[in-house]
Every structure is written in structure tokens, then in C-alpha cells.
Coordinates of C-alpha atoms in Angstrom, one line a residue:
M1 CA 0.0 0.0 0.0
T2 CA 1.2 3.5 -0.8
K3 CA 2.3 5.5 2.2
I4 CA 0.7 9.0 2.2
N5 CA 1.2 11.8 4.8
V6 CA -0.1 15.3 4.4
I7 CA 1.4 18.0 6.7
P8 CA 0.3 21.7 6.8
F9 CA 3.2 24.0 7.6
G10 CA 1.0 27.1 7.4
G11 CA -2.3 28.3 5.9
V12 CA -4.6 26.6 8.4
R13 CA -6.2 28.6 11.3
E14 CA -4.5 31.7 9.9
N15 CA -4.5 34.1 6.9
G16 CA -1.7 33.5 4.4
K17 CA 1.6 31.6 4.8
N18 CA 0.3 28.7 2.6
M19 CA 2.6 25.7 2.6
Y20 CA 1.6 22.0 2.6
A21 CA 3.8 19.0 2.3
V22 CA 2.5 15.8 0.8
E23 CA 4.7 12.7 1.4
V24 CA 4.1 9.8 -1.0
N25 CA 6.3 6.9 -0.1
D26 CA 9.9 8.3 -0.1
Q27 CA 9.1 11.6 -1.9
I28 CA 7.8 14.9 -0.5
F29 CA 6.0 17.4 -2.6
I30 CA 5.8 21.0 -1.4
L31 CA 2.6 22.8 -2.4
D32 CA 3.2 26.6 -2.3
C33 CA 5.7 28.4 0.0
G34 CA 4.2 31.6 1.3
L35 CA 4.5 34.2 4.0
K36 CA 2.0 36.3 6.0
Y37 CA 2.1 39.8 7.2
P38 CA 2.4 40.1 11.0
E39 CA -0.4 40.9 13.4
N40 CA -0.2 43.9 15.6
E41 CA 1.4 42.1 18.5
L42 CA 4.4 41.0 16.5
M43 CA 6.2 44.3 17.1
G44 CA 8.9 45.2 14.6
I45 CA 8.5 41.9 12.6
D46 CA 8.5 42.4 8.8
V47 CA 7.0 39.1 7.7
V48 CA 6.3 35.6 9.1
I49 CA 7.2 32.4 7.2
P50 CA 6.7 28.7 8.1
D51 CA 9.1 26.8 10.3
W52 CA 10.3 23.8 8.2
A53 CA 12.7 22.2 10.8
Y54 CA 11.0 18.9 10.2
L55 CA 11.9 19.0 6.5
K56 CA 15.6 19.5 7.2
E57 CA 15.6 16.0 8.6
H58 CA 14.1 14.7 5.4
A59 CA 15.7 17.1 2.9
D60 CA 16.8 14.2 0.6
K61 CA 13.1 13.3 0.0
I62 CA 11.9 16.7 -1.3
A63 CA 11.0 16.3 -5.0
G64 CA 10.3 20.0 -5.6
V65 CA 8.2 23.0 -4.8
F66 CA 5.0 23.4 -6.8
L67 CA 3.5 27.0 -6.9
T68 CA -0.1 27.9 -7.7
H69 CA 0.4 31.6 -8.3
G70 CA 2.6 34.6 -7.6
H71 CA 1.1 36.3 -4.6
A72 CA 3.2 36.6 -1.4
D73 CA 1.0 34.2 0.4
A74 CA 2.1 31.5 -2.1
I75 CA 5.7 32.4 -3.0
G76 CA 6.9 34.9 -0.4
A77 CA 8.8 32.4 1.7
L78 CA 10.5 30.7 -1.3
P79 CA 13.8 32.6 -1.1
Y80 CA 14.3 31.5 2.5
F81 CA 13.2 28.0 1.7
L82 CA 15.8 27.8 -1.1
M83 CA 18.5 28.9 1.3
D84 CA 18.0 25.5 3.1
F85 CA 16.8 23.3 0.2
Q86 CA 18.2 23.5 -3.3
V87 CA 15.3 21.8 -5.0
P88 CA 13.5 22.4 -8.3
V89 CA 10.6 24.9 -8.5
F90 CA 7.6 24.5 -10.7
G91 CA 4.9 27.0 -11.8
S92 CA 3.3 28.8 -14.6
R93 CA 5.4 31.3 -16.6
L94 CA 4.2 34.4 -14.8
T95 CA 4.4 32.7 -11.4
I96 CA 8.0 31.6 -12.1
E97 CA 9.0 35.1 -13.3
L98 CA 7.5 36.6 -10.1
A99 CA 9.3 34.0 -8.0
K100 CA 12.6 34.8 -9.7
L101 CA 12.1 38.5 -8.8
A102 CA 11.6 37.5 -5.1
V103 CA 14.6 35.2 -5.1
K104 CA 16.9 37.7 -6.7
Q105 CA 16.4 40.1 -3.8
H106 CA 18.3 37.8 -1.6
K107 CA 22.0 37.5 -2.3
Q108 CA 22.3 34.0 -0.7
V109 CA 20.1 32.5 -3.5
K110 CA 20.1 35.1 -6.3
K111 CA 22.0 32.7 -8.5
F112 CA 19.5 29.9 -8.0
N113 CA 18.1 28.9 -11.4
D114 CA 16.4 25.5 -11.1
F115 CA 13.0 26.9 -12.2
H116 CA 10.6 25.0 -14.5
E117 CA 7.6 26.4 -16.3
V118 CA 4.4 24.4 -16.5
D119 CA 0.9 24.9 -17.9
P120 CA -2.5 23.0 -17.7
A121 CA -1.3 20.5 -20.3
T122 CA 1.9 19.6 -18.4
E123 CA 2.3 16.2 -16.7
I124 CA 5.5 15.4 -14.7
D125 CA 6.3 11.8 -13.8
F126 CA 8.1 11.1 -10.6
Q127 CA 8.8 7.7 -9.0
N128 CA 5.4 7.0 -7.6
V129 CA 3.5 10.2 -8.5
T130 CA 2.4 12.0 -11.6
V131 CA 1.8 15.7 -11.2
S132 CA -0.6 17.6 -13.4
F133 CA -2.3 21.0 -13.3
F134 CA -5.6 22.8 -14.1
A135 CA -6.4 26.5 -14.7
T136 CA -8.3 28.5 -12.1
T137 CA -9.6 32.0 -11.9
H138 CA -7.8 34.4 -9.5
T139 CA -6.5 38.0 -9.6
L140 CA -3.4 36.8 -11.4
P141 CA -3.3 35.2 -14.9
N142 CA -2.3 31.6 -15.3
T143 CA -3.2 30.6 -11.7
L144 CA -3.0 26.8 -11.3
G145 CA -4.5 24.1 -9.2
I146 CA -2.2 21.0 -8.6
V147 CA -3.1 17.3 -8.8
L148 CA -0.8 14.6 -7.4
H149 CA -1.9 11.3 -9.0
T150 CA -1.1 8.3 -6.7
D151 CA -2.0 4.6 -6.8
E152 CA -4.6 5.3 -4.1
G153 CA -6.2 8.2 -6.0
A154 CA -5.6 11.9 -6.7
I155 CA -4.7 14.5 -4.1
V156 CA -5.9 17.8 -5.3
Y157 CA -4.7 21.3 -4.1
T158 CA -6.9 24.1 -5.5
G159 CA -4.8 27.1 -4.5
D160 CA -6.7 30.4 -4.6
F161 CA -9.8 30.2 -6.8
K162 CA -13.2 31.6 -7.7
F163 CA -15.7 31.1 -10.5
D164 CA -16.3 34.0 -12.9
Q165 CA -18.1 33.3 -16.1
T166 CA -17.0 36.7 -17.6
A167 CA -13.2 36.2 -16.8
R168 CA -11.0 37.1 -19.8
D169 CA -8.6 34.8 -21.5
G170 CA -5.7 33.7 -19.2
Y171 CA -8.0 34.0 -16.1
R172 CA -10.7 31.4 -17.0
T173 CA -11.2 28.3 -15.0
D174 CA -11.0 25.1 -17.0
L175 CA -14.3 23.5 -16.0
A176 CA -13.8 20.5 -18.3
K177 CA -10.5 19.7 -16.7
L178 CA -12.1 20.0 -13.2
A179 CA -14.8 17.5 -14.2
Q180 CA -12.2 15.1 -15.7
V181 CA -10.1 15.1 -12.5
G182 CA -13.3 14.5 -10.4
Q183 CA -14.4 11.6 -12.7
E184 CA -11.0 9.9 -12.4
G185 CA -11.4 9.8 -8.6
V186 CA -10.1 12.3 -5.9
L187 CA -8.9 10.7 -2.7
L188 CA -8.2 13.9 -0.8
L189 CA -9.1 17.5 -1.6
L190 CA -7.3 20.5 -0.1
S191 CA -9.5 23.5 -0.9
D192 CA -9.3 27.3 -0.4
S193 CA -11.6 28.4 2.5
A194 CA -10.9 32.1 2.4
G195 CA -14.3 33.0 1.2
A196 CA -16.3 30.4 3.3
A197 CA -18.1 33.2 5.1
L198 CA -19.2 35.0 1.9
T199 CA -22.8 34.3 1.0
A200 CA -23.1 37.0 -1.7
A201 CA -21.5 36.3 -5.1
S202 CA -18.1 37.8 -5.8
T203 CA -18.4 40.8 -8.0
R204 CA -17.5 40.0 -11.6
E205 CA -14.2 41.4 -12.8
K206 CA -16.1 43.0 -15.7
D207 CA -18.2 45.0 -13.2
I208 CA -15.2 45.9 -11.1
A209 CA -13.5 47.4 -14.2
A210 CA -16.6 49.5 -14.9
Y211 CA -16.7 50.6 -11.3
I212 CA -13.1 51.8 -11.3
L213 CA -13.7 53.7 -14.6
D214 CA -16.7 55.4 -13.0
V215 CA -14.6 56.5 -10.0
F216 CA -11.9 57.9 -12.2
E217 CA -14.3 59.8 -14.5
N218 CA -16.3 61.3 -11.7
H219 CA -13.5 62.7 -9.5
N220 CA -12.2 66.1 -10.5
G221 CA -8.8 66.0 -9.0
R222 CA -5.8 63.8 -8.4
I223 CA -6.3 60.1 -7.5
V224 CA -3.9 58.1 -5.3
V225 CA -4.7 54.4 -5.8
G226 CA -3.6 51.8 -3.2
S227 CA -3.3 48.3 -4.7
V228 CA -1.4 45.1 -4.3
A229 CA 1.5 45.1 -6.8
S230 CA 1.1 41.5 -7.9
N231 CA -2.6 41.8 -8.5
I232 CA -2.1 42.0 -12.2
M233 CA -5.9 42.0 -13.0
R234 CA -6.4 45.1 -10.8
V235 CA -3.4 46.9 -12.2
Q236 CA -4.7 46.3 -15.7
Q237 CA -8.1 47.7 -14.7
I238 CA -6.5 50.8 -13.2
F239 CA -4.4 51.4 -16.4
D240 CA -7.5 50.9 -18.6
A241 CA -9.5 53.3 -16.5
A242 CA -6.7 55.9 -16.5
A243 CA -6.4 55.7 -20.3
A244 CA -10.2 56.0 -20.8
S245 CA -10.5 59.0 -18.4
G246 CA -7.5 60.9 -19.9
R247 CA -5.1 60.4 -17.0
K248 CA -1.5 59.5 -16.7
V249 CA -0.2 57.0 -14.2
V250 CA 2.8 57.4 -11.9
L251 CA 4.2 54.2 -10.4
S252 CA 5.0 55.0 -6.8
G253 CA 5.6 51.5 -5.4
G254 CA 9.3 51.6 -5.8
Q255 CA 11.3 49.0 -7.6
D256 CA 9.0 46.2 -6.5
L257 CA 6.0 47.6 -8.5
E258 CA 8.1 48.6 -11.5
Q259 CA 9.7 45.2 -11.8
I260 CA 6.3 43.4 -11.6
V261 CA 4.7 45.7 -14.2
S262 CA 7.7 45.4 -16.5
T263 CA 7.7 41.6 -16.2
A264 CA 3.9 41.3 -16.8
M265 CA 4.2 43.6 -19.8
N266 CA 7.0 41.7 -21.3
L267 CA 5.1 38.4 -20.9
G268 CA 2.0 39.9 -22.5
K269 CA 0.0 39.8 -19.3
L270 CA -0.4 43.6 -19.1
H271 CA -1.5 45.6 -22.1
F272 CA -1.2 49.4 -22.2
D273 CA 0.4 52.2 -24.2
P274 CA 3.8 53.0 -22.7
S275 CA 3.1 56.7 -22.9
L276 CA 0.5 56.2 -20.2
L277 CA 3.3 56.0 -17.6
V278 CA 5.0 59.2 -16.4
T279 CA 7.4 60.1 -13.6
M280 CA 6.6 62.2 -10.6
A281 CA 8.5 65.1 -12.1
D282 CA 6.3 65.0 -15.2
T283 CA 3.2 65.6 -13.1
A284 CA 4.3 69.3 -12.6
D285 CA 3.1 69.9 -16.1
L286 CA -0.2 68.1 -15.6
A287 CA -3.5 69.2 -14.1
P288 CA -4.7 67.3 -11.0
E289 CA -7.5 65.7 -12.9
E290 CA -4.9 64.2 -15.2
I291 CA -2.9 62.3 -12.6
V292 CA -3.2 58.8 -11.1
I293 CA -0.5 57.7 -8.6
L294 CA -0.4 54.0 -8.1
E295 CA 1.0 53.2 -4.7
T296 CA 1.9 49.8 -3.4
G297 CA 4.7 50.0 -0.8
K298 CA 7.1 47.4 0.5
M299 CA 6.4 43.8 -0.9
G300 CA 3.3 45.2 -2.6
A301 CA 1.4 45.9 0.6
P302 CA -0.4 49.3 0.0
I303 CA -1.7 50.1 3.5
K304 CA 1.7 50.8 5.1
A305 CA 2.6 52.9 2.1
L306 CA -0.6 55.0 2.5
Q307 CA 0.2 55.4 6.2
E308 CA 3.6 56.9 5.3
I309 CA 1.9 59.3 3.0
A310 CA -0.7 60.3 5.6
N311 CA 2.2 60.8 8.2
G312 CA 4.0 63.1 5.7
D313 CA 6.9 60.6 5.5
D314 CA 6.7 60.1 1.7
P315 CA 9.1 62.6 0.1
E316 CA 7.2 62.7 -3.2
V317 CA 3.5 62.5 -2.4
T318 CA 1.6 64.9 -0.1
L319 CA -2.2 64.7 0.3
G320 CA -4.6 67.6 0.5
E321 CA -8.1 68.8 -0.4
G322 CA -9.2 67.7 -3.8
D323 CA -7.2 64.5 -3.7
L324 CA -8.9 61.1 -3.6
V325 CA -7.3 58.1 -2.0
F326 CA -8.8 55.0 -3.7
V327 CA -8.0 51.7 -2.0
A328 CA -8.5 49.1 -4.7
T329 CA -7.8 46.0 -2.6
T330 CA -9.4 44.1 0.3
P331 CA -7.0 44.3 3.3
S332 CA -6.6 41.1 5.3
Y333 CA -8.3 40.6 8.7
A334 CA -5.0 41.0 10.4
M335 CA -4.7 44.5 9.1
E336 CA -8.2 45.7 10.3
A337 CA -7.0 47.8 13.2
V338 CA -4.2 49.4 11.1
V339 CA -6.7 50.1 8.3
Q340 CA -9.0 52.0 10.6
K341 CA -6.1 54.1 12.0
V342 CA -4.7 54.8 8.5
T343 CA -8.2 55.8 7.2
D344 CA -8.5 58.3 10.0
M345 CA -5.1 59.7 9.3
L346 CA -5.9 60.0 5.6
Y347 CA -9.1 62.0 6.3
R348 CA -7.1 64.4 8.5
T349 CA -5.1 65.4 5.4
G350 CA -8.2 66.8 3.8
A351 CA -8.4 64.1 1.1
E352 CA -11.4 62.0 0.2
V353 CA -11.1 58.3 1.0
K354 CA -12.8 55.5 -0.9
F355 CA -12.5 51.7 -0.4
I356 CA -13.6 49.5 -3.3
A357 CA -14.7 46.8 -0.7
E358 CA -17.3 49.2 0.7
D359 CA -19.3 49.0 -2.5
L360 CA -18.3 45.7 -4.1
N361 CA -17.1 42.3 -3.2
P362 CA -13.8 42.3 -5.2
S363 CA -12.4 39.2 -3.5
G364 CA -10.2 36.8 -5.5
H365 CA -11.6 33.9 -3.5
G366 CA -14.8 32.0 -4.1
N367 CA -17.9 32.4 -2.0
Q368 CA -19.9 29.6 -0.4
N369 CA -21.5 28.6 -3.7
D370 CA -18.1 28.5 -5.5
E371 CA -16.7 26.3 -2.8
Q372 CA -19.6 23.9 -3.0
L373 CA -19.3 23.9 -6.8
M374 CA -15.6 22.9 -6.5
L375 CA -16.6 20.1 -4.1
N376 CA -19.1 18.8 -6.5
F377 CA -16.6 18.9 -9.4
M378 CA -14.0 17.0 -7.4
Q379 CA -16.3 14.6 -5.4
P380 CA -13.5 13.8 -3.0
T381 CA -13.6 10.8 -0.6
F382 CA -11.8 12.9 2.1
F383 CA -11.7 16.6 2.5
M384 CA -9.2 19.0 4.3
P385 CA -10.2 22.7 4.3
I386 CA -7.2 25.0 4.1
Q387 CA -6.3 28.7 3.7
G388 CA -8.3 30.5 6.5
E389 CA -8.8 31.1 10.1
Y390 CA -10.5 28.3 12.1
R391 CA -14.0 29.8 11.7
L392 CA -13.6 29.7 7.9
L393 CA -12.3 26.1 8.0
D394 CA -15.2 25.1 10.1
Q395 CA -17.7 26.9 7.8
H396 CA -16.2 25.1 4.8
A397 CA -16.6 21.8 6.6
I398 CA -20.3 22.5 7.1
L399 CA -20.6 23.4 3.3
A400 CA -18.9 20.0 2.6
E401 CA -21.4 18.1 4.7
E402 CA -24.2 19.8 2.8
V403 CA -23.0 18.4 -0.5
G404 CA -22.7 14.8 1.0
I405 CA -19.2 14.4 2.4
P406 CA -19.5 12.5 5.7
A407 CA -18.3 14.4 8.8
E408 CA -15.8 11.7 9.7
N409 CA -14.1 12.2 6.3
I410 CA -13.5 15.9 7.0
F411 CA -10.3 17.0 8.8
L412 CA -9.8 20.4 10.4
T413 CA -6.1 20.5 10.9
S414 CA -3.6 22.6 12.8
K415 CA 0.0 23.4 11.7
G416 CA 2.1 20.3 12.3
D417 CA -0.8 17.8 12.2
V418 CA 0.1 14.7 10.2
L419 CA -2.9 13.4 8.1
T420 CA -1.9 9.8 7.5
Y421 CA -3.5 7.4 5.0
Q422 CA -3.7 3.8 6.3
D423 CA -6.0 0.9 5.8
G424 CA -8.1 2.7 3.2
R425 CA -8.8 5.9 5.0
F426 CA -7.1 9.0 6.4
H427 CA -6.7 9.7 10.1
L428 CA -4.9 12.2 12.2
G429 CA -1.6 10.5 13.3
D430 CA 1.5 11.9 15.0
R431 CA 2.3 15.6 15.1
V432 CA 5.5 17.3 14.1
E433 CA 6.8 20.5 15.7
V434 CA 5.9 23.4 13.4
G435 CA 6.0 27.0 14.6
N436 CA 6.5 30.4 13.0
T437 CA 9.8 31.8 11.7
M438 CA 9.9 35.6 12.0
I439 CA 11.8 37.8 9.7
D440 CA 13.1 41.1 11.1
G441 CA 15.4 43.0 8.7
I442 CA 18.1 40.5 7.6
G443 CA 17.5 38.3 10.6
V444 CA 15.8 35.0 9.8
G445 CA 14.4 33.1 12.9
D446 CA 16.5 35.0 15.4
I447 CA 13.4 36.6 16.9
G448 CA 11.5 34.4 19.3
N449 CA 8.8 34.7 22.0
I450 CA 11.3 36.1 24.6
V451 CA 12.4 38.9 22.3
L452 CA 8.8 39.7 21.3
R453 CA 7.8 39.8 25.0
D454 CA 10.7 42.2 25.7
R455 CA 9.6 44.4 22.8
R456 CA 6.0 44.4 24.1
V457 CA 7.2 45.4 27.6
L458 CA 9.5 48.1 26.2
S459 CA 6.6 49.5 24.3
E460 CA 4.4 49.5 27.4
D461 CA 6.7 50.4 30.3
G462 CA 10.1 51.4 28.9
I463 CA 13.6 50.4 30.0
F464 CA 15.6 51.1 33.2
V465 CA 19.4 50.7 33.0
V466 CA 21.7 50.5 36.1
V467 CA 25.5 50.8 35.7
A468 CA 27.9 50.3 38.6
T469 CA 31.6 49.3 39.1
I470 CA 32.8 47.1 41.9
D471 CA 36.1 45.7 43.3
R472 CA 35.5 42.1 44.4
K473 CA 38.8 41.7 46.2
K474 CA 38.2 44.7 48.4
K475 CA 34.5 43.9 48.5
K476 CA 33.5 47.5 47.8
I477 CA 31.6 49.6 45.2
V478 CA 34.1 51.7 43.3
T479 CA 31.5 53.8 41.3
K480 CA 28.1 54.3 42.7
P481 CA 25.1 53.1 40.6
Q482 CA 24.2 55.4 37.7
I483 CA 20.6 55.3 36.4
T484 CA 19.4 55.8 32.8
S485 CA 15.8 55.5 31.9
R486 CA 13.9 55.6 28.5
G487 CA 10.2 55.4 28.1
F488 CA 9.6 54.8 31.8
V489 CA 9.3 58.1 33.6
F490 CA 10.4 61.7 32.9
V491 CA 13.7 61.8 34.8
K492 CA 13.8 65.6 35.5
T493 CA 10.5 65.4 37.5
N494 CA 11.4 62.1 39.2
R495 CA 14.8 62.7 40.6
Q496 CA 13.8 61.4 44.0
L497 CA 12.8 58.1 42.4
M498 CA 16.1 57.8 40.6
K499 CA 18.0 58.6 43.8
Q500 CA 16.1 56.0 45.9
S501 CA 16.6 53.4 43.1
A502 CA 20.4 54.0 43.1
E503 CA 20.5 53.7 46.9
L504 CA 18.6 50.4 46.7
V505 CA 20.9 49.0 44.0
E506 CA 23.9 50.0 46.1
E507 CA 22.5 48.1 49.1
V508 CA 21.8 45.0 47.0
I509 CA 25.3 45.0 45.5
Q510 CA 27.0 45.5 48.8
E511 CA 25.0 42.6 50.3
D512 CA 26.2 40.3 47.6
L513 CA 29.8 41.4 47.9
D514 CA 29.7 40.7 51.6
Q515 CA 28.7 37.1 50.9
K516 CA 31.3 34.4 51.2
E517 CA 30.5 33.0 47.7
F518 CA 30.1 35.6 45.0
D519 CA 28.1 34.9 41.8
W520 CA 27.6 37.3 38.9
S521 CA 24.2 35.9 37.8
H522 CA 22.9 35.9 41.4
L523 CA 24.0 39.5 41.8
K524 CA 22.3 40.7 38.6
Q525 CA 19.1 38.7 39.4
N526 CA 18.9 40.2 42.9
V527 CA 19.2 43.7 41.4
R528 CA 16.4 43.0 38.9
D529 CA 14.1 41.4 41.4
K530 CA 14.4 44.0 44.2
L531 CA 14.4 46.9 41.8
N532 CA 11.4 45.6 40.0
R533 CA 9.4 45.3 43.2
F534 CA 10.4 48.8 44.3
L535 CA 9.6 50.4 40.9
F536 CA 6.2 48.7 40.7
N537 CA 5.3 49.8 44.2
Q538 CA 6.2 53.4 43.3
T539 CA 4.8 53.6 39.8
K540 CA 2.7 50.4 39.1
R541 CA 4.9 49.8 36.0
H542 CA 7.2 46.9 35.0
P543 CA 10.0 48.4 32.9
V544 CA 12.7 46.2 31.4
I545 CA 15.6 46.3 34.0
L546 CA 19.1 46.0 32.6
P547 CA 21.8 45.9 35.2
V548 CA 25.4 46.5 33.9
I549 CA 27.9 45.6 36.6
M550 CA 31.6 46.2 35.8
E551 CA 34.6 45.0 37.8
I552 CA 38.0 46.7 38.5
N553 CA 40.9 44.6 39.6
Q554 CA 44.4 45.4 40.9
H555 CA 47.2 42.9 40.2
S556 CA 51.0 42.9 39.8
K557 CA 52.9 42.6 36.7
R558 CA 56.6 41.8 36.6
K559 CA 58.9 44.1 34.7
N560 CA 62.4 42.7 34.0
K561 CA 65.4 44.9 33.8
S562 CA 67.1 44.6 30.4
K563 CA 70.6 43.1 30.6
A564 CA 73.6 44.0 28.3
T565 CA 75.2 41.1 26.3
A566 CA 78.8 40.3 27.6
A567 CA 81.6 41.2 25.2
P568 CA 83.5 38.1 23.8
A569 CA 86.8 37.3 25.5
K570 CA 90.1 37.8 23.5
P571 CA 91.8 34.6 22.5
K572 CA 95.1 33.8 24.0
E573 CA 98.1 34.2 21.8
G574 CA 98.7 31.0 19.7
G575 CA 95.5 29.5 21.0
K576 CA 92.0 29.0 19.7
A577 CA 89.1 31.3 20.4
K578 CA 86.6 29.8 22.7
R579 CA 83.0 29.6 21.4
Q580 CA 81.1 32.4 23.0
S581 CA 77.4 32.2 24.0
N582 CA 75.1 34.9 22.8
R583 CA 72.9 34.5 25.8
P584 CA 73.0 37.3 28.3
S585 CA 74.6 36.6 31.6
R586 CA 72.4 35.9 34.5
G587 CA 72.5 38.8 36.9
R588 CA 71.9 38.1 40.5
G589 CA 70.5 41.5 41.4
K590 CA 66.9 41.6 40.1
K591 CA 64.7 44.6 40.8
R592 CA 61.0 44.1 40.8
A593 CA 58.8 46.9 39.6
K594 CA 55.2 46.8 40.8
A595 CA 52.6 48.0 38.4
T596 CA 49.0 48.6 39.2
N597 CA 46.6 48.0 36.3
A598 CA 42.9 48.7 36.4
K599 CA 40.8 46.4 34.2
A600 CA 37.1 46.9 33.7
T601 CA 35.2 43.8 32.8
K602 CA 31.6 43.9 31.7
N603 CA 29.5 41.1 33.2

């Protein structure tokens, strides 16, 4: 019997970070390799990627990475994955080009070139598995679903999808291929749950294009559009509306946006007259009603970029009365609090603000009817909802039961669950340890829960630094404690608190010095504990307390007096010269010079 294990490394009970490993006998197939943007409590974290420590133990089994589309939730973690696993990557032509752009931004893997383009007609034969693909509708052209054909039946991964009968060429779902896959027999379906709570139909892209054009034609001023850079369909609609309303477009998303637009244009996935694009400097000669600024920001996320504009931190774009900020994307649930704050800031600039999601349902994910239609096409024996928070997975499970899938054949998984096929059915077996890997700047995985906790405390109560110098041999404090505080209290109005804190630290240090056994860690912990209690009693706050204790020692160092080398003796007449030693003679009278050296050691 074929051994099959399915392990979600992300994408379940969360938004984004899609990555699923399917193990068939001695081969592992990685389906998507995405990231997610951090929630508010992940302070300072740029992005979050899956933790694939388990895969490092089985690296020789990985057959490849198979990508459904080019959004960050599907390809964002790929550069980091390739740092650990040099395996082939498969995807449609546009997906591969977007993946290459992501990989080239990281010098460790920028020379990686084991990419392979596939399309709905492609079949790839591996040892025990044949991999095929089918076209789906999403906000990127050439989005694919993936089928792993095994001896026990097909394992189908839908990726992001919706059904839109008006979708243009390159975006259309291949309904015939879906029916064919279902008729051949689907053992397990992994299906997108992001729209499981949507009862209304997703707005057709044809109607979204008409809506955007209406907005552009009816605003008599400059328009700043916030959109996801890799949402090629939306970018095309913005370009079309700008051209039809007599406007020029400025790309203000930096190199990220420019590269994506250039790549899509070169592949024939974006169609527009090059004269439509102008630089920010060119807008000086244009009237406000002739300008559209397309803003995306870092990694294509527009909300943070709009926040910088509202704060006045963008050197090129300043908002004011007469401007329209048009958000042409649906922010994720994790960004809701940020979106509300940014919206308020945008209104304060005097600009008008409009969200496309307030009037339409522009989601790239299917609603409840779409999800049930996919289930009916596939008719799977077993079902695993993916891509969504728990409430969405649970709702998708209910939808599956309504179309006839038994509840015992539906699995709501967590990261690290191992769905194992044995004796003709799937069951939840052992778990593997799977967490989150956080990216902060160039650091990969060097930020953990302790660091995040400290950052949270720092943001709430600040930091309290104590610096003192001691002499352990003489058991005394050489330099009295000096206090530095940031984000805790205003020092000038709390001098008494600072003085009392210094006196307390001095007492604690002296107590430790007077002990028979001295221990650095014990000393610092005592300072933290007693100072923490004192400060909380005085202020009801818990700052991060950082004791810096230095040591000064006195010890002797010998200084030898230099000796002159003895002159060689003259040989006797008629005799041979004796061999002379070059070593200096040993003087009996040594003088010792005592030197006192102070050495500060940070502990």
C-alpha cells in the first residue's frame, strides 16, 4: 500500500503563509511556499514564514516546490526555503518570473536557477506520482491548481480560486479539466476556504472594471490608488480606467512595483500604451484631474505605504483637499486595526477616501456557492479545508457536509498535524513540531517569543538601565550606581525616584559582595528582582531592567630589567678562540617593579 502523509506547515487557522507537504512513499511534494504579514502584537517583525525544521531531517526526500500563483501568500517564503533546500521549483510562466524577482532580492540565493515552467497541459512523472495542473480564476493570470496522481487516487490542491463566467482569457477556470479530475477519482481535496463566510457572489471582474472607470471619471482631482502590486488584474483595470479618463499613471511603489509591471508587460499579461506612464517630475506639467498615482509599498502591501503618505513621510506624495485616496484592494483581517487608524489619518489630510470593498465584493476567493461547486466537481472521498482562520475552515466543513461528504471524512487540521493514509482511510496521526519563523530585517528566525515579549514590555513600560563598578577583592563599590531610563518616567520630574533606586541598588550589590561566595548571575538577578518590586510599588509599572555591573581589579605585573650582552673574550696568543654564547649573563640582582593595572570587565 502507498504511504501518504499530508502536513500543513501554514495556511490553516491563519491568513496567508500557505505551505503544505504531501509525502508519498519516499518523496515529499511541497505545495506553495508563502508568507504572511504580521499581526499587531508582532512588534517590529516584517513578515512571518513557516518553520520547516522537520523538512531539514528529510531534505533528501523533497521532490520539488509546486507553486499555484505569484502572490506573497504563495511564493513569499520561497527565497528563505531555497537557502535551506536546493530543489526544483515548478509554476506557470508568470508565477516563475515573479518567483525569480523574489529570489533575486536575496544575495544568498540570487544565482538559483532551477525553475521549471508548466501549464495546464503539463504532466510530470516522478517515481510513484504524476503531477498535473488545471487552470483556475484568480486575480493573477495563469493561476493553477495542482493534482498529485497516486496509486490510491488523486490528491488535489486548489490554490486560490473563484468562478467568474466573464473572466477574460488567461484567467478562465478550465471547467472541463475539473470535471475530468473528479471523474478519475479524488482521494483527498485541499480546498481554499478564504471565502467560506461570503454568502453573496463575488463581483465579476467586468463589473469591477466598470466601477473603477466610474470613480476615475467622476473625480475632478488627483487620485492616489492603493493596490497590491502583484494583483495584475487590478493593475490592468487601473491602467484601462486611467487611459479611458484621460489620465497619466505614476508608479510610486518603488522597484517592486516597477519590476512586476515590466515583467507582466514583457510576458503579454499587461496591455497598455507605454506613454500612459509618467514620472513624478512629469506631473508638474499636468492638471490634478490628469494624474493617477499607483501606490503599493514594500512587498506590494499598500496600507503601510498610505500610512507613510498620511504621516507626511513620503518625500514625493503629499495629500490635501481635492485628492482622492482610492483603496482598490481588500485588506486582510490581520490589518483591520491598522486600516482603521490609517483611514482616520488620511481623512485628516483633507483628502477624500474610498474603499472598493465598501461598494463591491472584489475578492479573488470563491464564496460559499463557489466552494460547493468545487466540491461537486471533485467529489472527494476525504476533505481538508485550508487557507483561512478556524471559523472559515469550520464553515467550509459545514458546506462540505451539505453536499454529501461525511463528517468523519473531513479534517480540520492545525500546523504540524500529520494526516496519514492507512487501511483505506485518512486519520490524524502523529504531530511534528511546526511554529513560526519571524523575519526582522536580515535576521531569519533570530526573533523568538522572549524577544517579542521584551519588545512588548519596552513599548508599554520602557527600559531602566543601572550601571555600577565594583572591586570584588576589596568587597566594595568603586563607582556608585548610575541610572538611565527611557520610556519609563520623565527623569527631571522624578529625581527622588532615581536617587532611591540608586541607593537600593547600592545596598543589594554590597550585600552580595559581603557574601562568602560571589556569583555574577545571582547579583544581577537580585538587582532585577528588588528593583522591579520597588519600581512597581512606586509607579505600578514593570520596565525592562538592565543591570550592567563592571569589575575593576588590581594585580602585579613583573617588569624585567634589560641586561647587556657580555663582550667576547680575547683569544690567547697561539690559542683558539673559545666559542662564545650569545645568551645574556644571569645577573643576581633583580629589581621588581610593581605596576597597578585597572581592568574593567563587563558582566
